[in-house]
Short mmCIF file of C-alpha atoms in Angstrom, two decimals:
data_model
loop_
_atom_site.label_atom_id
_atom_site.label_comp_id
_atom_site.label_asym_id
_atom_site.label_seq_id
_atom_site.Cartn_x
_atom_site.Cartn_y
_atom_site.Cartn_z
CA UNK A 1 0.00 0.00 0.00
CA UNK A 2 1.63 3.41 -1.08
CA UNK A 3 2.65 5.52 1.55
CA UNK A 4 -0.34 8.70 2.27
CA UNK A 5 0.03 11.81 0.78
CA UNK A 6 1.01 14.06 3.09
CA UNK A 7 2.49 18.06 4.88
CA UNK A 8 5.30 17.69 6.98
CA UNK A 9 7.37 19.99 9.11
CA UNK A 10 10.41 18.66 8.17
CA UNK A 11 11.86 21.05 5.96
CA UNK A 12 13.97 21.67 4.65
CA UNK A 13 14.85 17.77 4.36
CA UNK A 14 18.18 17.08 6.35
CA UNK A 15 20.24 16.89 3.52
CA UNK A 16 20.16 20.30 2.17
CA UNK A 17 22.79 22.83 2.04
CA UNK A 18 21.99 25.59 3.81
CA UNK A 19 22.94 29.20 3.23
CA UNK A 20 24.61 31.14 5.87
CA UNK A 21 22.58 33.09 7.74
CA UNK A 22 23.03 36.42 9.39
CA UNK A 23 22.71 34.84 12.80
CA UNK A 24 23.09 38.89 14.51
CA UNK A 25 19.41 39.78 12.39
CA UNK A 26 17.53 37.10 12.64
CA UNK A 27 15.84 36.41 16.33
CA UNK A 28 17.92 33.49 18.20
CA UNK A 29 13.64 31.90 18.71
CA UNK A 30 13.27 32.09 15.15
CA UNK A 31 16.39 30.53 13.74
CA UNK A 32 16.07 27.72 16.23
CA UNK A 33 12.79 26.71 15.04
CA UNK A 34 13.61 27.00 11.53
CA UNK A 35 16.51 24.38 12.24
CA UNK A 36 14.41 22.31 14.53
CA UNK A 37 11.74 21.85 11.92
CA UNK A 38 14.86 21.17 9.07
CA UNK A 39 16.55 18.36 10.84
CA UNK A 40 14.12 16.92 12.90
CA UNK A 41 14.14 13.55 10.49
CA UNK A 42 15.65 13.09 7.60
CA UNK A 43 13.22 9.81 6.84
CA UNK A 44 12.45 10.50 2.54
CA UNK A 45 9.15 9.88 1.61
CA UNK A 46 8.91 7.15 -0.48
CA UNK A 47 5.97 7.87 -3.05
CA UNK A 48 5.31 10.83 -5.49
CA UNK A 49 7.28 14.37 -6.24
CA UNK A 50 7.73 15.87 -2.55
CA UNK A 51 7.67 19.89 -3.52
CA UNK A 52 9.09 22.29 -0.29
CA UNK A 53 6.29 25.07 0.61
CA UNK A 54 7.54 28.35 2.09
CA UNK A 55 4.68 29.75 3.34
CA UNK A 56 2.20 31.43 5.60
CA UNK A 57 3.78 32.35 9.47
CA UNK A 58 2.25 30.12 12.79
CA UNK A 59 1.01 33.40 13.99
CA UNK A 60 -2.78 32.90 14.22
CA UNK A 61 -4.28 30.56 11.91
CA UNK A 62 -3.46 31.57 8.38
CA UNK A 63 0.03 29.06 8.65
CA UNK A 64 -2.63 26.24 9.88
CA UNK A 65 -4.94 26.81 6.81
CA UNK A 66 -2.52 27.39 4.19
CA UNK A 67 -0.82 23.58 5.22
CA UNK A 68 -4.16 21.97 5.15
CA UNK A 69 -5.36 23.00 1.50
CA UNK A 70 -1.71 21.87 0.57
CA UNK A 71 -2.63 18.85 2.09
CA UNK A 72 -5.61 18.85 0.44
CA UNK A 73 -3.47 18.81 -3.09
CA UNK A 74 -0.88 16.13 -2.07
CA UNK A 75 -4.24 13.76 -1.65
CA UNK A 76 -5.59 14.59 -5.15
CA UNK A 77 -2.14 13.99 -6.80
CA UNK A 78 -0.29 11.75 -4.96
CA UNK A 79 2.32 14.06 -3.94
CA UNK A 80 3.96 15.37 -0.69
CA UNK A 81 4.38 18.70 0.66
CA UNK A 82 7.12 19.75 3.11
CA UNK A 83 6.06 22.90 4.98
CA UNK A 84 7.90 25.88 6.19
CA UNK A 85 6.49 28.49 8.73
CA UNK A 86 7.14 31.88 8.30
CA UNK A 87 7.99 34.00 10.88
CA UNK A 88 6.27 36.51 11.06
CA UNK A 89 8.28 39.68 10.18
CA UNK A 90 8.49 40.54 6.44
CA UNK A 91 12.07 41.89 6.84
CA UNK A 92 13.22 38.31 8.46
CA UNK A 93 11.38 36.33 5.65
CA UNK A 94 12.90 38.56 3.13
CA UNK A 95 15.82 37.74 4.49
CA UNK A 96 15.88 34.13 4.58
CA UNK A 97 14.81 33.93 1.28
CA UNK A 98 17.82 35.97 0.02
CA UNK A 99 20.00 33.25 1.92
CA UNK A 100 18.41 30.51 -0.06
CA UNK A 101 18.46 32.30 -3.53
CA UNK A 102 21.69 32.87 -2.81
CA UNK A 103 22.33 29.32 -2.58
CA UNK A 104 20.52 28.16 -4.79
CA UNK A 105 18.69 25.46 -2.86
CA UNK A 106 16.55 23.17 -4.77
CA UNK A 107 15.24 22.15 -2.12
CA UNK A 108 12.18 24.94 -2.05
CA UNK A 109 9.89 25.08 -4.72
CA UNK A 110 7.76 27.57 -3.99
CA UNK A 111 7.96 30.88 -2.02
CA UNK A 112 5.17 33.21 -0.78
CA UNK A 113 6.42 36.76 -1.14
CA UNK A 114 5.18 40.10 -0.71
CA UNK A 115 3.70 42.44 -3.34
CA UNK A 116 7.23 44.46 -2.94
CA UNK A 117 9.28 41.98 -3.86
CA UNK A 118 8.74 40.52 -7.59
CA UNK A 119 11.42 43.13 -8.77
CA UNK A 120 14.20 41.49 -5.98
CA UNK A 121 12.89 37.89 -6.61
CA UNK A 122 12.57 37.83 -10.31
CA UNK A 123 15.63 36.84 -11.08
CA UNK A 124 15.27 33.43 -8.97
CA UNK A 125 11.61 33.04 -9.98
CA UNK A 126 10.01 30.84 -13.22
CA UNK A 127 7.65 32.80 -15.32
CA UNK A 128 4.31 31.80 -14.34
CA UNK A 129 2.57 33.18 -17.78
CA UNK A 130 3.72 29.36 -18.83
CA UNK A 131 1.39 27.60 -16.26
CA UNK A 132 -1.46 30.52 -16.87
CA UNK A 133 -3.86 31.42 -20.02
CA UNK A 134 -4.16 35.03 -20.74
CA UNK A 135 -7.66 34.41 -20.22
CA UNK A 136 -6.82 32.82 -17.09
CA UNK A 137 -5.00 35.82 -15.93
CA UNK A 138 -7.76 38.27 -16.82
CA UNK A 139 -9.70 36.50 -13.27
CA UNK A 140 -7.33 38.18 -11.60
CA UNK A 141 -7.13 41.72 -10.35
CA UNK A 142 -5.04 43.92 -13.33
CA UNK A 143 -3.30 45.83 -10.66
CA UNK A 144 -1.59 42.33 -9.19
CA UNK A 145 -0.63 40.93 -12.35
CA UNK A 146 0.91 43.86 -13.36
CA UNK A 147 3.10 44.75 -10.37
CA UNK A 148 4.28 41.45 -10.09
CA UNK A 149 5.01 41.48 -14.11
CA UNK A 150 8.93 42.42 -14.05
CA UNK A 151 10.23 42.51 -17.80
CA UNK A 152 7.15 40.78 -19.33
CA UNK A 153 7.36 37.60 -16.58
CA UNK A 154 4.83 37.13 -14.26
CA UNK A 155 6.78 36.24 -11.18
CA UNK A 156 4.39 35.15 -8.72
CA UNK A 157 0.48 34.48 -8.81
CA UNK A 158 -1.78 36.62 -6.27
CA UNK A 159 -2.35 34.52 -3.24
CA UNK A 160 -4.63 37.03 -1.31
CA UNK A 161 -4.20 40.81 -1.14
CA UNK A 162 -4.76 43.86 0.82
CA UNK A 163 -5.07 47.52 0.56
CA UNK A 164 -5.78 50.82 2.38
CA UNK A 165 -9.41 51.59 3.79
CA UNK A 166 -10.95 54.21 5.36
CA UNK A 167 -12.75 53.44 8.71
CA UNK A 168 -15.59 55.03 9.76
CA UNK A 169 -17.91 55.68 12.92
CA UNK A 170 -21.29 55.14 11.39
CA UNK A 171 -22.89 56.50 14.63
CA UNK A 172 -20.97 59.53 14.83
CA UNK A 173 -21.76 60.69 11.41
CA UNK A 174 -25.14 60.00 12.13
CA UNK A 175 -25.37 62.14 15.94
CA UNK A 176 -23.63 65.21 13.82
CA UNK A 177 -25.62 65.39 10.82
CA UNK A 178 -23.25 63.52 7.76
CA UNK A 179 -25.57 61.05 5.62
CA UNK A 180 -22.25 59.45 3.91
CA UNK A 181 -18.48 59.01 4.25
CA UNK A 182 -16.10 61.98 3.25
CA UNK A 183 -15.16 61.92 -0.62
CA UNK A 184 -12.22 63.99 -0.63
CA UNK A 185 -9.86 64.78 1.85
CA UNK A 186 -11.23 68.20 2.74
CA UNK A 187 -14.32 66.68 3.70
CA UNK A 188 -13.04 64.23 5.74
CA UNK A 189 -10.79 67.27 7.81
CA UNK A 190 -14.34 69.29 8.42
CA UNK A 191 -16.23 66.26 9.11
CA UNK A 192 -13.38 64.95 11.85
CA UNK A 193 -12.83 68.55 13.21
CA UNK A 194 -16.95 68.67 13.72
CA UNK A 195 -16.71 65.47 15.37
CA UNK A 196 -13.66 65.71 17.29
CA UNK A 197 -15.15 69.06 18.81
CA UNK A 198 -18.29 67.73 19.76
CA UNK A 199 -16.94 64.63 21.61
CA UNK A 200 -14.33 66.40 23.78
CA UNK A 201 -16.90 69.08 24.57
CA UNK A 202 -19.19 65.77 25.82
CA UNK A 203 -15.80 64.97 28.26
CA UNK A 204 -14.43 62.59 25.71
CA UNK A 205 -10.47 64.32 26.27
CA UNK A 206 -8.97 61.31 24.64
CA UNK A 207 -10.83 61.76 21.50
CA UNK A 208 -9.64 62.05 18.34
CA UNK A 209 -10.76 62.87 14.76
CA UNK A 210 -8.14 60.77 12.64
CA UNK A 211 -5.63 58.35 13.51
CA UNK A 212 -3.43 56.70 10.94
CA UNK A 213 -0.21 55.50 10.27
CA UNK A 214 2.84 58.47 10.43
CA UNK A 215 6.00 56.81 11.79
CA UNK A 216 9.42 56.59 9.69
CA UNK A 217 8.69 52.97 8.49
CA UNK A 218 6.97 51.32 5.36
CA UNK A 219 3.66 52.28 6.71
CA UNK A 220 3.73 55.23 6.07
CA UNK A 221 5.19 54.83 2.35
CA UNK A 222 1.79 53.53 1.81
CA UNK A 223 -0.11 55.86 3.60
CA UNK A 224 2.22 58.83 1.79
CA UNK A 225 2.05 57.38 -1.12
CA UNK A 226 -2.23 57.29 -0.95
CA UNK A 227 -2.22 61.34 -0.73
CA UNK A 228 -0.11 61.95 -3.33
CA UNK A 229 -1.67 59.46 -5.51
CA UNK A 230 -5.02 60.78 -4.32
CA UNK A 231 -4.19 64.53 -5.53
CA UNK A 232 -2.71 63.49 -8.51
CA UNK A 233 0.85 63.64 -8.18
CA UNK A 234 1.40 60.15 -9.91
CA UNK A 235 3.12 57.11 -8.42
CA UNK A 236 6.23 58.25 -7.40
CA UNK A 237 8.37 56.34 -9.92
CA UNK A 238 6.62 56.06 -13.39
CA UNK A 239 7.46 52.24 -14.71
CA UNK A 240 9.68 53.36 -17.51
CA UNK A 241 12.05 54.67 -14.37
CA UNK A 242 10.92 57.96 -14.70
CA UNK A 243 11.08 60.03 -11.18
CA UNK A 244 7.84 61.94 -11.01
CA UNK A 245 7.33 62.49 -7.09
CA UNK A 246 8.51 66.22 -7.03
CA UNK A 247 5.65 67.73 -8.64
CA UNK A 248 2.76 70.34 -7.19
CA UNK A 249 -0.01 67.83 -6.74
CA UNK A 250 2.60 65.92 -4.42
CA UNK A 251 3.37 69.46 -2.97
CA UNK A 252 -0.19 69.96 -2.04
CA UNK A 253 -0.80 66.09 -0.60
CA UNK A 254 1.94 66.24 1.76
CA UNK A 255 0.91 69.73 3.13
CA UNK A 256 -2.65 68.08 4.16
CA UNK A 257 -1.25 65.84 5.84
CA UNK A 258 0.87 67.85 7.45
CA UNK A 259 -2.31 69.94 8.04
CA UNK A 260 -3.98 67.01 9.63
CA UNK A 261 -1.03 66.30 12.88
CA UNK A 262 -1.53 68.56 16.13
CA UNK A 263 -5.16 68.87 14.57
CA UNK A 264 -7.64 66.37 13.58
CA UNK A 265 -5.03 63.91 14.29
CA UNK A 266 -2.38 63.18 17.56
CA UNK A 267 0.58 65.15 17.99
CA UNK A 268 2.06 61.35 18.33
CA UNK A 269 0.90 59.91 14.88
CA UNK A 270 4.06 60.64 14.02
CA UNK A 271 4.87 57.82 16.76
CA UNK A 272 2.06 55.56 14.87
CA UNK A 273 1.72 52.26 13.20
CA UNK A 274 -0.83 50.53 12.49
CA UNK A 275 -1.49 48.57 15.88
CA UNK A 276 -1.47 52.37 17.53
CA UNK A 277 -3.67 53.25 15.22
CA UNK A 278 -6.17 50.54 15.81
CA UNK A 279 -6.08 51.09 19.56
CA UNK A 280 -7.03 54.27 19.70
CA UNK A 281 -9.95 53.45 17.21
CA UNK A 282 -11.06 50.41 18.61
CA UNK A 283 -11.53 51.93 21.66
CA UNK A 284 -13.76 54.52 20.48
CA UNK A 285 -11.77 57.17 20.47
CA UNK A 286 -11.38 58.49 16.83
CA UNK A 287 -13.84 59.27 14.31
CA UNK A 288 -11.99 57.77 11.32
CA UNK A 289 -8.84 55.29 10.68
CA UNK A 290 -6.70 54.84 7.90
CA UNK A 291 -5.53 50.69 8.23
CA UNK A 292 -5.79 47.51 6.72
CA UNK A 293 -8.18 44.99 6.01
CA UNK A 294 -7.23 43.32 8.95
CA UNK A 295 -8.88 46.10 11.34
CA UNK A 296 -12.44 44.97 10.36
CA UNK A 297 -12.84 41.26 11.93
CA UNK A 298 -11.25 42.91 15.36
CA UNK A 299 -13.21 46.08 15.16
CA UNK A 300 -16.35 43.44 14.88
CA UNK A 301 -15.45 41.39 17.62
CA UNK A 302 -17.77 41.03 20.18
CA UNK A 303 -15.52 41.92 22.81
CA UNK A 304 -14.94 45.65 20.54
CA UNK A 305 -16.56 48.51 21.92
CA UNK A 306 -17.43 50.33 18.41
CA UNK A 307 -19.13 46.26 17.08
CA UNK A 308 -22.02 47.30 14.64
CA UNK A 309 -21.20 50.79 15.23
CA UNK A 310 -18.45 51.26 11.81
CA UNK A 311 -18.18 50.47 8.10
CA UNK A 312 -15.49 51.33 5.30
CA UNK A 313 -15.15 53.07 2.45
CA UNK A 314 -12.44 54.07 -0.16
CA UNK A 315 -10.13 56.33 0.93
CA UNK A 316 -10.77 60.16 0.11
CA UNK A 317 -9.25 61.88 -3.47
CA UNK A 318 -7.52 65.02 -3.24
CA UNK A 319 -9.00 68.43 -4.63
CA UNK A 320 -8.70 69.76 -7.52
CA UNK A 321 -9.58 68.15 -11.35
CA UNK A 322 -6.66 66.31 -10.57
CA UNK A 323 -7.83 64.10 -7.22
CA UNK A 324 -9.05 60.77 -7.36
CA UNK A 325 -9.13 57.79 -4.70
CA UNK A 326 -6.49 55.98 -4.21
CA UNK A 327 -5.28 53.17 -2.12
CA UNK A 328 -2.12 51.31 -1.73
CA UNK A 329 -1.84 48.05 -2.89
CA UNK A 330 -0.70 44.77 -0.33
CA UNK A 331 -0.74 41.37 -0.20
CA UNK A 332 1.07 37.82 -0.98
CA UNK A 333 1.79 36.06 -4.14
CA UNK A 334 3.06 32.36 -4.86
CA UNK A 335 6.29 32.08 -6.70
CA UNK A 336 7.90 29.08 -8.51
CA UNK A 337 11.66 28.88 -7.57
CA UNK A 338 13.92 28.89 -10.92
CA UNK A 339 15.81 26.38 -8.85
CA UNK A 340 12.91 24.05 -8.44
CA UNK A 341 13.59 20.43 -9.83
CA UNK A 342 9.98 19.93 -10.33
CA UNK A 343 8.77 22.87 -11.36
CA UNK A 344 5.42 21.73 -13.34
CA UNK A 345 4.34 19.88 -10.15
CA UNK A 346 5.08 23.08 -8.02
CA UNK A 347 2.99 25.34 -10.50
CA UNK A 348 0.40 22.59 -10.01
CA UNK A 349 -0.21 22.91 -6.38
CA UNK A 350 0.25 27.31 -7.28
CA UNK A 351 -2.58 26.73 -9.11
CA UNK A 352 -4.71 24.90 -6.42
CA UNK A 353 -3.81 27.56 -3.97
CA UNK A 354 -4.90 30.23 -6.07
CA UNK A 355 -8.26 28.35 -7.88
CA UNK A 356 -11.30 30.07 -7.12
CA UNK A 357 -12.16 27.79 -5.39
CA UNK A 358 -9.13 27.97 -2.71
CA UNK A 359 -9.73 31.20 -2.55
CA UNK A 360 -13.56 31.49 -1.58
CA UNK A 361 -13.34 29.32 1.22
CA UNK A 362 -10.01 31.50 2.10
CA UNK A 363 -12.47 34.42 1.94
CA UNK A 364 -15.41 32.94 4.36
CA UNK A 365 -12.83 30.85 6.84
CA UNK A 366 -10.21 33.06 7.22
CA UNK A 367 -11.42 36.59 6.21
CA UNK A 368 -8.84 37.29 3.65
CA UNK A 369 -8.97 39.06 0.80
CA UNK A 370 -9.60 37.14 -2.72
CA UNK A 371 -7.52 38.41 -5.81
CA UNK A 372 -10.02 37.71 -7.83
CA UNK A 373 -12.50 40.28 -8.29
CA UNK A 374 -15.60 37.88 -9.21
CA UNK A 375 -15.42 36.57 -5.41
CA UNK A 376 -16.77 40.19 -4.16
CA UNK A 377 -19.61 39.52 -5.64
CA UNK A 378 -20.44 35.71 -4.46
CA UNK A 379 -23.35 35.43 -2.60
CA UNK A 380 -21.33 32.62 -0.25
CA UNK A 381 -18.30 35.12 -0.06
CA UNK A 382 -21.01 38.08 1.05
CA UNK A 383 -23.26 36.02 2.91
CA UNK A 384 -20.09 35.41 5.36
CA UNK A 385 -18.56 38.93 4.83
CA UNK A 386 -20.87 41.38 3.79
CA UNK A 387 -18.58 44.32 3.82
CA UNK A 388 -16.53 42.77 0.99
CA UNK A 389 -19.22 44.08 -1.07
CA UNK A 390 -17.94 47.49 -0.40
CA UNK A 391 -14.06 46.59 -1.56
CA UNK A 392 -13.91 46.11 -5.18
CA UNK A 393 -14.04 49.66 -5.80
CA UNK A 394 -10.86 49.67 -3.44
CA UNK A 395 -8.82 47.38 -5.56
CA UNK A 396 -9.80 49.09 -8.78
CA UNK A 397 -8.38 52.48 -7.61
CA UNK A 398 -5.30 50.54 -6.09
CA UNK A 399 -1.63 52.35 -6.41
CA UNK A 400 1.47 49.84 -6.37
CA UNK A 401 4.47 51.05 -4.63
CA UNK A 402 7.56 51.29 -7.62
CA UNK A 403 9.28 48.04 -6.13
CA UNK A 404 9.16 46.19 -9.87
CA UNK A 405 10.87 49.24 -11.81
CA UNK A 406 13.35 49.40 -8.30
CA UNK A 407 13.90 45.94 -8.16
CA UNK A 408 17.04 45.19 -5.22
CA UNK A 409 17.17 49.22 -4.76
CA UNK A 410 13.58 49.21 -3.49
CA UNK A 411 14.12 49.04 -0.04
CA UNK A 412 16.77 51.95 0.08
CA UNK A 413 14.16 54.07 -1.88
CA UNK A 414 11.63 53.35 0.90
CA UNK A 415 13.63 54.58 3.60
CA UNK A 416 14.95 57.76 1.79
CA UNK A 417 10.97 58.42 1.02
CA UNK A 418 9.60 57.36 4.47
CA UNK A 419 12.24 59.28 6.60
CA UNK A 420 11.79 62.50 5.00
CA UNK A 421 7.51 62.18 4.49
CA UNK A 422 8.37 61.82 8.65
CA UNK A 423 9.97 64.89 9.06
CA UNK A 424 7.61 66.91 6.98
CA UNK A 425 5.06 65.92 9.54
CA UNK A 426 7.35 66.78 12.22
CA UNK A 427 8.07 70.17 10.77
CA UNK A 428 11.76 69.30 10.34
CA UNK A 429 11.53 69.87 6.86
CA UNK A 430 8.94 71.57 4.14
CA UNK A 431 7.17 69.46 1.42
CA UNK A 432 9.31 71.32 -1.31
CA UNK A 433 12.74 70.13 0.27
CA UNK A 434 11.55 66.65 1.36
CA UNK A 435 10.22 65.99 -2.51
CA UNK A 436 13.76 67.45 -4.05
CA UNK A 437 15.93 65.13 -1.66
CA UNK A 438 13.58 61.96 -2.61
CA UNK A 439 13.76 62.56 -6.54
CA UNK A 440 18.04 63.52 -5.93
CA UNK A 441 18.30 59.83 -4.07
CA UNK A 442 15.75 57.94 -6.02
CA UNK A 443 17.86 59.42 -9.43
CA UNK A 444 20.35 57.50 -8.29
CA UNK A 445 18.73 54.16 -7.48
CA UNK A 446 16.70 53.73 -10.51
CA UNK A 447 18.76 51.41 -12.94
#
C-alpha cells in the first residue's frame, strides 16, 4: 500500500545545504525553530514528487490553513508537501529567502512573497505566464498581475491581497448630521474637526478625529504614497524609471497631511503604526482610521466597543480636477523557484492555492482578501462577509508602490521616502525640500 500523501514539518529535508545566515538579524527563537523543523528527520518519503512550501507564518491561523489546502493537493495527486512556517516579520522572511536564492537550494519550490518583492525575486523566480492562459489571468485583479510582471514575466500568482481603507464611525456621522463618508480629503478634515469638537466638549479628552499611520517605516510609504496618488501627483516612480514624485499635486498632498497632525489627528501619529492606530480606534476614540483589512474582523469582535457601530469606504481623493481615490496596494503572491527540480508539479499545487475555489473558502474561513475580483460579488463570499461588497471599488483604484521598476534598490528608496515624508510631519523639513531630496536619491537608485 503506497505511503499517504502528506504536509510535513520537516523542511527543509536534512540533507540540504543551507545558506549562511546572518545569525546577529535574525531572532535566536526564530532561527532555532527553523533548524528544529529542518533536521528533525531526515526519513524521505517514499511515493510521489515531494515539492518544499515556504509559506504562511504560525502566527494565528493563516500558517494552519494554508498547510491543510496543501494537504488537500498532495491527496488529489499523490504528492507530498514539506512545509515551512514563516515567521512573522516581512524583513526576516525577506531575508531568509535571500540566503536561499543565494544558494541556490533546490530544495524549495515555492515561495510566498510580498507584493514588494517581484522586482528582488525575479531573477530566482520561473515565469508563471507558462502555467497561466491570458484568459486565465484576466480572473485576476489587473493591478496584481501587473506589479508582479517584471520585464514581461509574471513572477508570482496573487495569493490574497490587501489595501488601504478608510474606517468610519457610522454612529458619529449619524449624531452630527453627515448622511455618507467623506469623498475627498477636505471633507473628511471638516467632518473629523466637527466630530472631534463635539466629543471632547461631551468629556471625551482622549478623543480624536483621525488616527493613521505616520512613523518613519513602510507604513507610512503607503499611507504617503495614498495622498499623493489621491491629488494626482502620480506614483512616485513612473514604470519606464521615470522620477515623477517632485511635482505640485505631491506638494499639495503632503501639506494636508501635514495639516492634519496637532489637529484632527495626535501630535504622536508621528509615533504611529498601524497597531497604535487601531487602539485608539477600537476603543472609540477616533472618528476615522486609515488601516488595513485586517482592522475589520477585530473592530467586529464582540468583545470591541465600536461592534455594529463602523463600516469602510475608499479612501478620500484630493481636490482639484486632478484628485481621485487611491489606495495602496498589499498582499502575498506564490512564486515558482527557478531552482525548483519539479517545477510543473510546483505550478500545479500554485494553481490549487490560487483556484477560485481555494480562494472562496479563504475568503469565508479566514477573512482574507480574494484576488479575484468575481469573489466580491459571491453570494457565499457576502453572505459570510458582507462588507466585501464594499471593496472592489478599493482594488480598482489601487496604487502599487515602484518596487518592480526598483527591483534590489527598493528598499533603500523606501527609507529615503519614508524618513523625509516623517519629518515633513514633524516640521523638520517643508514638502518642497523633502520631494527634491527623494527625486536627488531615487535618481540614483533607478537602474
Amino acid at each position: 500500500m503506497p505511503e499517504q500523501p502528506s504536509v510535513s514539518r520537516n523542511f527543509p529535508p536534512q540533507n540540504m545545504e543551507l545558506p549562511h545566515l546572518n545569525l546577529k538579524r535574525i531572532p535566536g527563537q526564530i532561527i532555532a525553530t527553523f533548524f528544529a523543523v529542518g533536521l528533525a528527520s531526515g526519513t524521505a518519503l517514499a511515493q510521489g514528487v515531494t515539492i518544499g512550501l515556504a509559506a504562511d507564518s504560525d502566527v494565528g491561523l493563516a500558517g494552519t490553513w494554508t498547510k491543510a489546502r496543501a494537504e488537500e493537493w498532495a491527496a488529489k495527486t499523490g504528492n507530498h508537501v514539506q512545509y515551512l512556517s514563516l515567521p512573522p516579520s516581512a524583513n526576516d522572511v525577506l531575508q531568509l529567502f535571500s540566503q536561499y536564492w543565494a544558494a541556490r537550494t533546490s530544495n524549495v519550490d515555492i515561495y510566498q512573497i510580498d507584493v514588494t518583492w517581484p522586482g528582488i525575486a525575479a531573477q530566482h523566480a520561473v515565469d508563471m505566464k507558462k502555467y497561466f492562459t491570458e484568459e486565465e489571468l484576466k480572473q485576476f485583479f489587473p493591478r496584481i498581475i501587473e506589479n508582479n510582471t517584471v520585464d514581461g514575466r509574471l513572477i508570482g500568482v496573487p495569493f490574497f491581497t490587501d489595501a488601504g481603507l478608510l474606517y468610519y464611525r457610522t454612529d458619529l456621522l449619524e449624531k452630527y448630521g453627515y448622511k455618507e463618508p467623506p469623498k475627498t480629503w477636505d471633507e473628511l478634515i471638516q467632518m473629523a474637526k466637527k466630530i472631534d469638537d463635539g466629543e471632547r466638549a461631551a468629556g471625551k479628552a482622549d478623543f480624536w478625529g483621525f488616527v493613521w499611520q505616520g512613523f518613519a517605516y513602510e507604513g507610512l510609504t503607503c499611507d504617503a504614497l495614498e495622498w499623493i496618488s489621491s491629488f494626482g501627483g502620480g506614483n512616485l516612480i513612473d514604470p519606464d524609471g521615470k522620477v515623477t514624485l517632485n511635482n505640485p499635486n505631491a506638494r499639495k498632498a503632503l501639506e494636508m497631511a501635514k495639516s492634519l497632525v496637532g489637529s484632527v489627528s495626535p501630535p504622536g501619529v508621528t509615533t504611529y503604526k498601524e497597531e497604535e492606530a487601531r487602539n485608539i480606534w477600537q476603543t472609540g476614540n477616533a472618528a476615522f482610521m486609515r488601516n488595513w483589512p485586517y482592522c475589520y474582523a477585530l473592530s467586529a469582535s464582540k468583545e470591541s466597543p465600536i461592534a455594529g457601530k463602523f463600516a469602510v469606504a475608499v479612501l478620500p481623493q484630493g481636490t482639484g480636477d486632478a484628485g481621485k481615490h487611491a489606495a495602496t496596494l498589499g498582499g502575498w503572491q506564490l512564486m515558482v523557484s527557478k531552482y525548483s527540480k519539479h517545477q510543473d508539479v510546483a505550478a500545479d499545487l500554485v494553481r490549487y492555492l490560487t483556484s477560485t475555489e481555494v480562494q472562496k473558502r479563504d475568503a469565508i474561513e479566514q477573512t482574507r482578501l480574494p484576488t479575484r475580483p468575481a469573489l466580491y460579488k459571491d453570494s457565499d463570499v457576502l453572505a459570510a462577509n458582507p462588507w466585501f461588497g464594499q471593496l472592489l471599488p478599493v482594488f480598482i483604484n489601487s496604487v502599487s508602490r515602484p518596487s518592480t521598476v526598483l527591483r534590489g534598490n527598493y528598499n533603500q528608496f523606501a527609507y529615503l521616502f519614508f524618513q523625509n515624508v516623517n519629518k515633513v510631519l514633524g516640521n523638520q523639513e517643508r514638502p518642497e525640500e523633502a520631494l527634491q531630496a527623494i527625486e536627488t536619491g531615487a535618481r540614483r537608485l533607478v537602474r
